[in-house]
């Protein structure tokens, strides 16, 4: 059986009526899961079943958190939000901080209280935070010390209380769970008695803001539970495709290096929680520290942006990842060199994973893994069963498979729009609910989607389209290249010319080594002449990236556009 047939068979088994991921068409015309939790509150309450299994492990000297301890802390905080601060369903609670277990306690406390959680980018300055705070008007701020200090002036001016992570982490309780009668404190630690409905807002997640002001993408509980079920479906499909039974084997131990405020992190966190696995937190990325965590804790699943994934492979040097079974990337386009290198150094033992998602999709909605990924490393994979895909031309008319156009998505996990911004919502969504992603893509005959480039990043050189992702992939395949970004720069005759900004690996520069002309020749051996960068800028510093791992090409254009 070919991998195409295997994929189709797995989807049919998992999504048929009565199957664990049965699909139906909802009243709004979107595909939706017919079974499973209806709200994030239902989703998290189900993890009481994992009891004393370890859930959260920090990378410092703090204690580990079992599922029981985590849920009791979240219930206590949820009660405090409702009874102490008077928050009601629909009110907003900001969550801000680096990746610590308390971040997740704060987020899930908001869901247990029926409050809208608003994760803020922990990299933002005080002014950027103030913009988002003015926009969403929270009733409480839950943050670590650094972010509390950053937002203190705004909080004082607006009389909004701040609750620090250290207070959230104090004195874990080990009493009984909700409605279990497990001890004298059971009633005290139960979540607030509020009615949370699928159509209620669950989260406001701000876009990365690489162009213009960030927008608050609003997701309902119905959308977020689809985002929670999507990685469960993908894991089950991957197991069937490799000949295993879904759910067999020990729960995952996951080193998730995405910042928790990012949509890609939610995909990883949901997958761990659904399986009763263990999640390792890193406050700051460090590849050597990550490698030590993998070895010390027997990490089975790694997930992060492509840049950190490559750094981990460099740190490991072809060994030291003996416990890994899954190696996933997301948040930014993954160079095909990642899966090729993983296969060269570890063979088929570690399953590679890749995908595609946006803030507006609440995480990954395309997934690529296993043998299919090894065969087609440039693809983003197949859509989840509740995600519809369409590729359209400039006139909005759908294109046949095999033609490049803008990628449109529709499905259960999409946000309902942007917070108090009807104009932006109307610009992003069609009247019948399709999200305009701004990405160029092509759909293959087997339903897999290749994301070619951002619409605004395509270089039009003398009438020829140059897709930056394609050129970046060839540069990444050069053994001396650590990172690369391709962009268009003005040209008086051609309109635009192709430029590349390249950071070499340590020790690769120097007299013997790599030159700009050598890199141009390397690209010319793989691609047509009009795609070869006319300018190659070698830089020593890491390329500028946002918290999602995407290269800030506007910054590079400012620096190199006139060179």
XYZ file of C-alpha atoms in Angstrom:
563
model
C 0.000 0.000 0.000
C 1.413 3.407 -0.969
C 1.687 6.181 1.593
C -1.070 8.070 -0.291
C -3.428 5.093 0.066
C -2.370 4.660 3.695
C -3.200 8.296 4.488
C -6.625 8.064 2.886
C -7.410 4.793 4.664
C -6.375 6.210 8.040
C -8.574 9.273 7.573
C -11.558 7.131 6.559
C -11.180 4.891 9.633
C -10.854 7.777 12.069
C -13.580 10.077 10.741
C -16.403 7.664 9.825
C -19.720 7.926 11.721
C -19.199 6.541 15.214
C -15.393 6.790 14.967
C -13.354 8.794 17.521
C -12.997 11.756 15.138
C -16.326 11.569 13.331
C -17.041 14.705 11.309
C -20.261 16.473 10.426
C -21.242 19.781 8.856
C -22.432 22.300 11.428
C -25.292 24.762 11.214
C -22.911 27.474 9.995
C -21.766 25.283 7.095
C -18.338 24.518 8.548
C -17.036 21.037 9.170
C -16.846 20.124 12.861
C -16.001 17.189 15.111
C -19.157 15.309 16.097
C -17.749 13.978 19.390
C -15.364 15.200 22.049
C -15.289 18.135 24.490
C -17.440 21.165 23.735
C -15.419 23.711 25.716
C -11.887 24.134 27.018
C -13.296 23.756 30.524
C -14.523 20.267 29.627
C -11.187 19.494 27.984
C -9.086 20.402 31.031
C -11.458 18.821 33.561
C -10.961 15.474 31.802
C -7.284 15.528 32.779
C -8.250 14.841 36.439
C -8.055 11.222 35.343
C -4.243 11.478 35.103
C -4.001 12.226 38.839
C -0.447 11.960 40.153
C 1.237 11.626 36.775
C 3.796 14.423 36.275
C 2.470 17.136 33.988
C 4.767 20.184 34.233
C 8.546 20.303 34.646
C 10.402 23.620 34.709
C 14.026 23.994 33.640
C 15.039 25.545 36.967
C 15.103 24.082 40.474
C 11.369 24.480 41.113
C 9.127 21.501 41.893
C 7.453 19.363 39.270
C 3.667 19.617 39.034
C 1.411 16.583 38.826
C -1.899 16.846 37.011
C -3.642 16.888 40.387
C -1.491 19.731 41.730
C -1.865 21.697 38.515
C -5.648 21.372 38.460
C -6.048 22.216 42.130
C -3.951 25.353 41.657
C -5.975 26.287 38.568
C -9.251 25.714 40.441
C -8.114 27.863 43.363
C -7.079 30.669 41.039
C -10.303 30.369 39.025
C -12.306 30.733 42.248
C -10.229 33.757 43.200
C -10.865 35.354 39.802
C -14.604 34.814 40.155
C -15.158 35.414 43.870
C -12.202 37.613 44.823
C -11.956 39.856 41.785
C -15.549 39.558 40.616
C -14.762 38.448 37.066
C -17.658 37.060 35.057
C -17.836 35.110 31.778
C -16.791 37.403 28.957
C -14.383 39.458 31.100
C -10.752 39.379 29.988
C -7.718 38.142 31.944
C -4.276 38.918 30.518
C -1.625 36.179 30.866
C 1.962 37.318 30.296
C 5.327 35.814 31.058
C 8.085 33.470 30.020
C 7.526 29.714 29.771
C 6.902 28.682 33.367
C 4.393 26.153 34.723
C 2.496 29.043 36.339
C 1.712 30.436 32.883
C -0.392 27.367 32.161
C -2.012 27.465 35.591
C -3.097 31.064 34.878
C -4.398 30.254 31.394
C -6.437 27.244 32.484
C -7.768 29.053 35.561
C -9.294 31.573 33.176
C -10.964 28.760 31.226
C -12.328 27.158 34.403
C -13.786 30.532 35.411
C -15.336 31.129 31.990
C -13.078 34.147 31.514
C -11.472 35.098 28.184
C -7.711 34.475 28.380
C -5.552 37.028 26.571
C -1.951 35.779 26.175
C 0.445 38.672 25.531
C 3.749 38.479 23.715
C 6.428 38.327 26.409
C 8.884 40.114 24.107
C 6.773 43.266 23.881
C 7.891 46.561 25.350
C 5.793 48.496 27.865
C 4.339 50.598 25.029
C 3.381 47.542 22.983
C 1.784 45.939 26.044
C -0.132 49.152 26.752
C -1.564 49.119 23.219
C -2.937 45.597 23.689
C -4.168 46.352 27.221
C -6.055 49.417 25.980
C -7.513 47.279 23.206
C -8.765 44.314 25.250
C -9.459 46.152 28.573
C -8.685 43.288 30.977
C -10.113 43.031 34.504
C -6.958 41.348 35.854
C -3.326 40.766 34.826
C -1.610 37.434 35.604
C 2.123 37.723 34.932
C 5.678 37.038 36.026
C 7.690 39.722 37.812
C 9.291 41.136 34.670
C 5.978 41.557 32.862
C 4.232 42.897 35.995
C 6.853 45.648 36.160
C 6.410 46.358 32.464
C 2.627 46.781 32.817
C 2.541 48.362 36.288
C 1.974 51.932 35.093
C -0.953 50.918 32.914
C -2.426 48.815 35.726
C -2.227 51.729 38.209
C -3.794 54.191 35.772
C -6.661 51.818 35.035
C -7.061 50.360 38.539
C -6.516 46.787 37.336
C -4.992 44.283 39.801
C -1.818 42.331 38.947
C -1.251 38.837 40.332
C 2.288 37.478 40.095
C 3.291 33.973 39.080
C 5.067 33.391 42.401
C 1.775 33.863 44.226
C 0.025 31.527 41.781
C 2.665 28.851 42.488
C 2.429 29.047 46.290
C 1.403 26.052 48.418
C 0.161 23.328 46.052
C -2.929 21.636 47.505
C -3.403 17.857 47.293
C -7.090 17.648 48.144
C -9.761 15.938 46.086
C -10.904 16.991 42.649
C -14.191 18.529 41.557
C -17.231 16.474 42.563
C -15.030 13.579 43.702
C -15.663 13.815 47.433
C -11.962 13.025 47.747
C -11.332 15.034 50.915
C -12.526 17.848 53.129
C -11.224 20.480 50.703
C -13.007 19.051 47.643
C -15.742 21.662 47.582
C -13.249 24.476 48.142
C -11.040 23.539 45.200
C -13.818 22.877 42.709
C -13.955 25.387 39.834
C -16.526 28.195 39.970
C -20.098 27.226 39.125
C -20.340 29.107 35.836
C -21.999 28.136 32.579
C -19.448 27.997 29.752
C -20.958 27.523 26.285
C -19.267 26.446 23.035
C -20.126 29.755 21.379
C -18.550 31.826 24.184
C -15.191 33.511 23.581
C -12.249 31.557 25.045
C -9.146 33.457 23.911
C -7.940 36.655 22.301
C -4.528 36.064 20.732
C -2.735 38.987 19.172
C -1.141 38.599 15.764
C 2.621 38.981 15.520
C 2.366 42.515 14.189
C 5.243 42.291 11.682
C 3.251 44.689 9.482
C 1.242 47.320 11.320
C -0.441 47.074 14.699
C -1.244 43.626 16.135
C -4.876 42.550 15.930
C -6.688 40.511 18.565
C -7.909 37.263 16.981
C -10.932 36.025 18.959
C -11.513 32.282 19.255
C -14.579 30.663 20.752
C -14.487 27.529 22.881
C -15.843 25.652 19.876
C -12.814 26.756 17.855
C -10.293 26.003 20.584
C -11.583 22.496 21.278
C -11.156 21.775 17.568
C -7.583 23.018 17.928
C -7.214 20.608 20.863
C -8.606 17.672 18.877
C -6.567 18.363 15.731
C -3.202 17.131 17.123
C -4.930 14.093 18.653
C -6.305 13.222 15.235
C -2.920 13.757 13.584
C -1.182 11.520 16.130
C -3.756 8.782 15.576
C -3.463 9.062 11.791
C 0.340 8.926 11.985
C 0.161 5.773 14.118
C -2.160 4.025 11.660
C -0.007 5.031 8.696
C 3.089 3.446 10.246
C 1.151 0.301 11.204
C 0.638 0.985 14.920
C -2.439 1.224 17.084
C -3.247 4.794 18.189
C -2.648 5.476 21.873
C -0.328 2.551 22.438
C 2.937 3.140 24.293
C 3.892 5.389 27.173
C 2.652 8.998 27.336
C 4.862 11.586 25.620
C 7.548 13.590 27.372
C 7.598 16.786 25.366
C 10.167 19.573 25.207
C 8.038 22.352 23.731
C 10.168 25.396 22.979
C 7.530 27.624 21.401
C 6.634 30.566 23.642
C 3.354 29.695 25.343
C 1.607 32.791 23.972
C 2.083 31.512 20.420
C -0.544 29.443 18.614
C 1.994 26.730 17.740
C 2.589 26.132 21.443
C -1.112 25.444 21.969
C -0.953 22.620 19.412
C 1.888 20.976 21.368
C 0.382 21.605 24.819
C -3.028 20.245 23.805
C -1.405 17.069 22.471
C 0.485 16.459 25.721
C -2.553 17.092 27.933
C -4.834 14.846 25.905
C -2.407 11.931 26.314
C -1.537 12.500 29.977
C 2.042 13.312 29.061
C 4.747 15.477 30.615
C 5.599 18.974 29.393
C 9.036 20.512 29.915
C 9.282 24.306 30.024
C 12.275 26.417 29.041
C 12.278 30.061 30.123
C 14.890 30.931 27.493
C 16.096 28.936 24.533
C 19.571 27.477 24.804
C 20.484 24.483 22.605
C 23.010 22.973 25.023
C 20.544 23.310 27.899
C 17.841 21.731 25.718
C 20.102 18.781 24.918
C 20.751 18.230 28.635
C 16.994 18.295 29.315
C 16.404 15.716 26.569
C 18.939 13.373 28.128
C 17.968 13.950 31.765
C 14.207 13.539 31.335
C 14.072 11.017 28.506
C 12.304 13.439 26.170
C 10.338 11.668 23.432
C 8.840 14.645 21.582
C 10.575 17.859 20.546
C 8.746 20.817 18.993
C 10.003 24.266 18.103
C 10.587 26.743 15.294
C 12.965 25.620 12.516
C 15.775 27.877 13.767
C 15.866 26.221 17.207
C 15.423 22.771 15.672
C 18.576 23.247 13.588
C 20.467 24.510 16.635
C 19.441 21.416 18.616
C 20.656 19.149 15.823
C 23.951 21.058 15.790
C 24.308 20.690 19.563
C 23.572 16.962 19.388
C 26.077 16.368 16.603
C 24.327 13.235 15.395
C 24.012 11.668 18.843
C 22.430 12.387 22.198
C 18.814 12.238 20.994
C 18.450 8.536 21.782
C 15.075 8.881 23.520
C 13.424 11.028 20.853
C 10.682 9.449 18.767
C 9.139 12.633 17.298
C 10.811 15.788 16.007
C 8.387 18.533 15.059
C 8.714 22.055 13.703
C 6.202 24.830 13.156
C 5.639 28.556 13.468
C 7.674 29.314 10.323
C 8.466 27.530 7.020
C 10.702 24.523 7.665
C 13.669 24.172 5.274
C 13.648 20.695 3.691
C 17.205 20.302 4.971
C 15.816 19.665 8.478
C 14.115 16.389 7.591
C 16.946 15.362 5.272
C 19.482 15.916 8.022
C 17.345 14.157 10.608
C 17.131 11.138 8.299
C 20.875 11.145 7.554
C 21.859 11.307 11.223
C 19.153 9.163 12.864
C 17.616 7.093 10.088
C 13.902 6.277 10.317
C 13.897 6.000 14.152
C 12.781 9.591 14.811
C 9.531 10.533 13.083
C 9.747 14.006 11.522
C 6.739 16.304 11.724
C 5.909 19.616 10.157
C 2.757 21.600 9.666
C 1.066 24.872 8.987
C -1.131 27.090 11.065
C -1.852 30.691 11.959
C -3.009 32.680 14.935
C -6.339 32.791 13.104
C -6.519 28.964 12.981
C -5.657 28.501 16.691
C -2.642 26.391 15.759
C -1.793 23.739 13.200
C -4.393 22.787 10.583
C -2.042 21.119 8.075
C 0.253 18.294 9.156
C 3.071 16.364 7.479
C 4.840 13.445 9.113
C 6.639 10.152 8.676
C 7.365 8.624 5.309
C 5.250 11.160 3.436
C 7.316 13.988 4.904
C 10.589 12.278 4.009
C 9.415 11.819 0.424
C 8.154 15.397 0.034
C 10.093 17.571 2.495
C 8.878 20.804 0.917
C 5.207 20.189 1.673
C 3.135 21.367 4.649
C 0.951 18.246 4.580
C -2.732 17.390 4.591
C -5.527 19.314 6.316
C -7.236 18.090 9.461
C -10.669 16.546 8.850
C -12.460 19.733 9.986
C -10.387 22.033 7.755
C -11.327 22.809 4.163
C -8.693 24.089 1.735
C -9.143 26.245 -1.341
C -6.607 27.933 -3.634
C -7.847 30.978 -5.556
C -6.565 33.368 -8.179
C -6.419 37.175 -7.900
C -10.109 37.330 -8.815
C -11.085 34.981 -5.978
C -12.048 32.158 -8.358
C -10.907 28.677 -7.195
C -8.000 27.211 -9.156
C -7.538 23.548 -10.105
C -5.063 21.365 -8.226
C -1.494 22.030 -9.281
C -1.856 25.788 -9.810
C -0.413 28.408 -7.473
C -2.765 30.886 -5.822
C -3.744 32.325 -2.465
C -4.541 29.750 0.196
C -8.004 30.038 1.770
C -9.092 28.004 4.799
C -12.417 27.260 6.460
C -13.158 25.081 9.460
C -14.064 24.658 13.105
C -10.772 25.904 14.587
C -10.840 29.292 12.850
C -11.337 32.417 14.937
C -14.610 34.321 14.660
C -12.842 37.573 13.759
C -10.783 40.367 15.273
C -11.577 42.020 18.589
C -13.703 45.122 17.998
C -12.377 45.493 14.430
C -15.102 44.830 11.903
C -13.082 46.285 9.021
C -10.137 43.940 9.603
C -12.509 40.989 9.993
C -14.242 41.779 6.709
C -10.878 42.091 4.966
C -9.620 38.734 6.268
C -12.782 36.638 5.836
C -15.088 36.100 2.881
C -18.836 36.365 3.380
C -19.133 32.559 3.555
C -16.413 32.115 6.183
C -13.194 31.477 4.242
C -10.036 32.953 5.756
C -7.705 34.707 3.332
C -4.308 33.561 4.644
C -2.087 35.828 2.534
C 0.022 32.770 1.653
C 0.595 31.368 -1.813
C 0.084 27.615 -2.076
C -0.550 24.736 -4.439
C -2.632 21.620 -3.758
C -1.335 18.287 -5.045
C -3.542 15.470 -6.322
C -3.288 13.627 -2.996
C -4.602 16.646 -1.092
C -1.273 17.723 0.373
C -0.599 21.429 0.372
C 2.690 23.087 -0.551
C 2.910 26.607 0.880
C 5.044 28.445 -1.655
C 5.521 31.883 -0.099
C 3.857 34.892 1.469
C 2.023 36.937 -1.151
C 3.972 40.037 -0.195
C 7.314 38.189 -0.241
C 7.219 36.999 -3.848
C 9.974 38.701 -5.856
C 8.821 39.695 -9.332
C 12.029 39.933 -11.334
C 11.493 41.141 -14.890
C 8.050 39.532 -14.955
C 9.237 36.213 -13.496
C 8.000 35.117 -10.061
C 10.696 34.064 -7.627
C 9.418 32.305 -4.505
C 11.758 33.142 -1.652
C 11.056 29.910 0.223
C 12.379 27.881 -2.718
C 15.672 29.794 -2.836
C 16.008 29.690 0.973
C 15.611 25.904 0.899
C 18.554 25.545 -1.508
C 20.729 27.867 0.598
C 19.897 25.913 3.765
C 21.086 22.733 2.025
C 24.622 24.173 1.781
C 26.688 22.592 4.587
C 28.224 25.936 5.617
C 24.920 27.831 5.916
C 23.374 28.206 9.367
C 20.514 30.514 8.355
C 19.303 32.353 5.286
C 16.607 34.784 4.188
C 15.749 35.809 0.635
C 13.990 39.056 -0.277
C 13.400 41.438 -3.127
C 15.286 44.708 -3.520
C 14.492 47.501 -6.011
C 16.026 47.407 -9.505
C 15.649 50.257 -12.045
C 15.042 47.967 -15.028
C 13.790 44.624 -13.697
C 11.554 46.131 -11.020
C 12.992 43.827 -8.344
C 16.135 41.799 -7.931
C 16.792 38.806 -5.685
C 18.940 39.296 -2.583
C 19.996 36.839 0.100
C 21.143 37.452 3.662
C 23.168 34.494 4.927
C 24.681 33.585 8.283
C 27.382 30.950 8.052
C 28.069 28.238 10.595
C 30.826 28.892 13.105
C 34.172 28.183 11.488
C 32.773 28.248 7.947
C 33.972 31.751 7.075
C 37.509 32.610 6.195
C 39.919 32.486 3.328
C 39.326 28.866 2.369
C 35.740 28.841 2.737
C 32.540 30.231 1.540
C 32.111 33.344 -0.533
C 29.081 35.142 -1.887
C 29.950 33.966 -5.396
C 30.294 30.408 -4.157
C 26.807 30.519 -2.664
C 25.403 31.997 -5.873
C 26.992 29.142 -7.812
C 25.472 26.659 -5.351
C 21.979 28.067 -5.999
C 22.624 28.145 -9.750
C 23.269 24.401 -9.794
C 19.762 23.773 -8.446
C 17.590 26.601 -9.776
C 17.026 28.662 -12.912
C 19.332 31.620 -13.459
C 16.655 34.245 -12.742
C 16.222 32.799 -9.243
C 19.906 33.089 -8.334
C 20.459 35.975 -5.882
C 22.250 38.889 -7.480
C 23.329 40.026 -4.034
C 24.475 37.801 -1.171
C 25.157 39.520 2.140
C 27.134 37.475 4.676
C 26.321 38.437 8.272
C 27.770 37.327 11.586
C 24.769 38.005 13.814
C 21.559 35.905 13.961
C 18.853 37.049 11.579
C 16.137 39.173 13.224
C 13.070 37.117 14.081
C 9.812 37.658 15.907
C 8.652 35.469 18.773
C 7.037 33.068 16.301
C 10.408 32.392 14.668
C 9.597 34.241 11.441
C 12.373 36.331 9.920
C 11.634 40.065 10.064
C 12.235 40.765 6.378
C 11.151 44.389 6.644
C 14.155 44.963 8.900
C 16.416 43.256 6.377
C 14.972 45.354 3.542
C 15.729 48.521 5.476
C 19.290 47.371 6.040
C 20.112 45.806 2.685
C 17.457 47.089 0.269
C 19.613 49.931 -1.011
C 22.876 47.999 -1.115
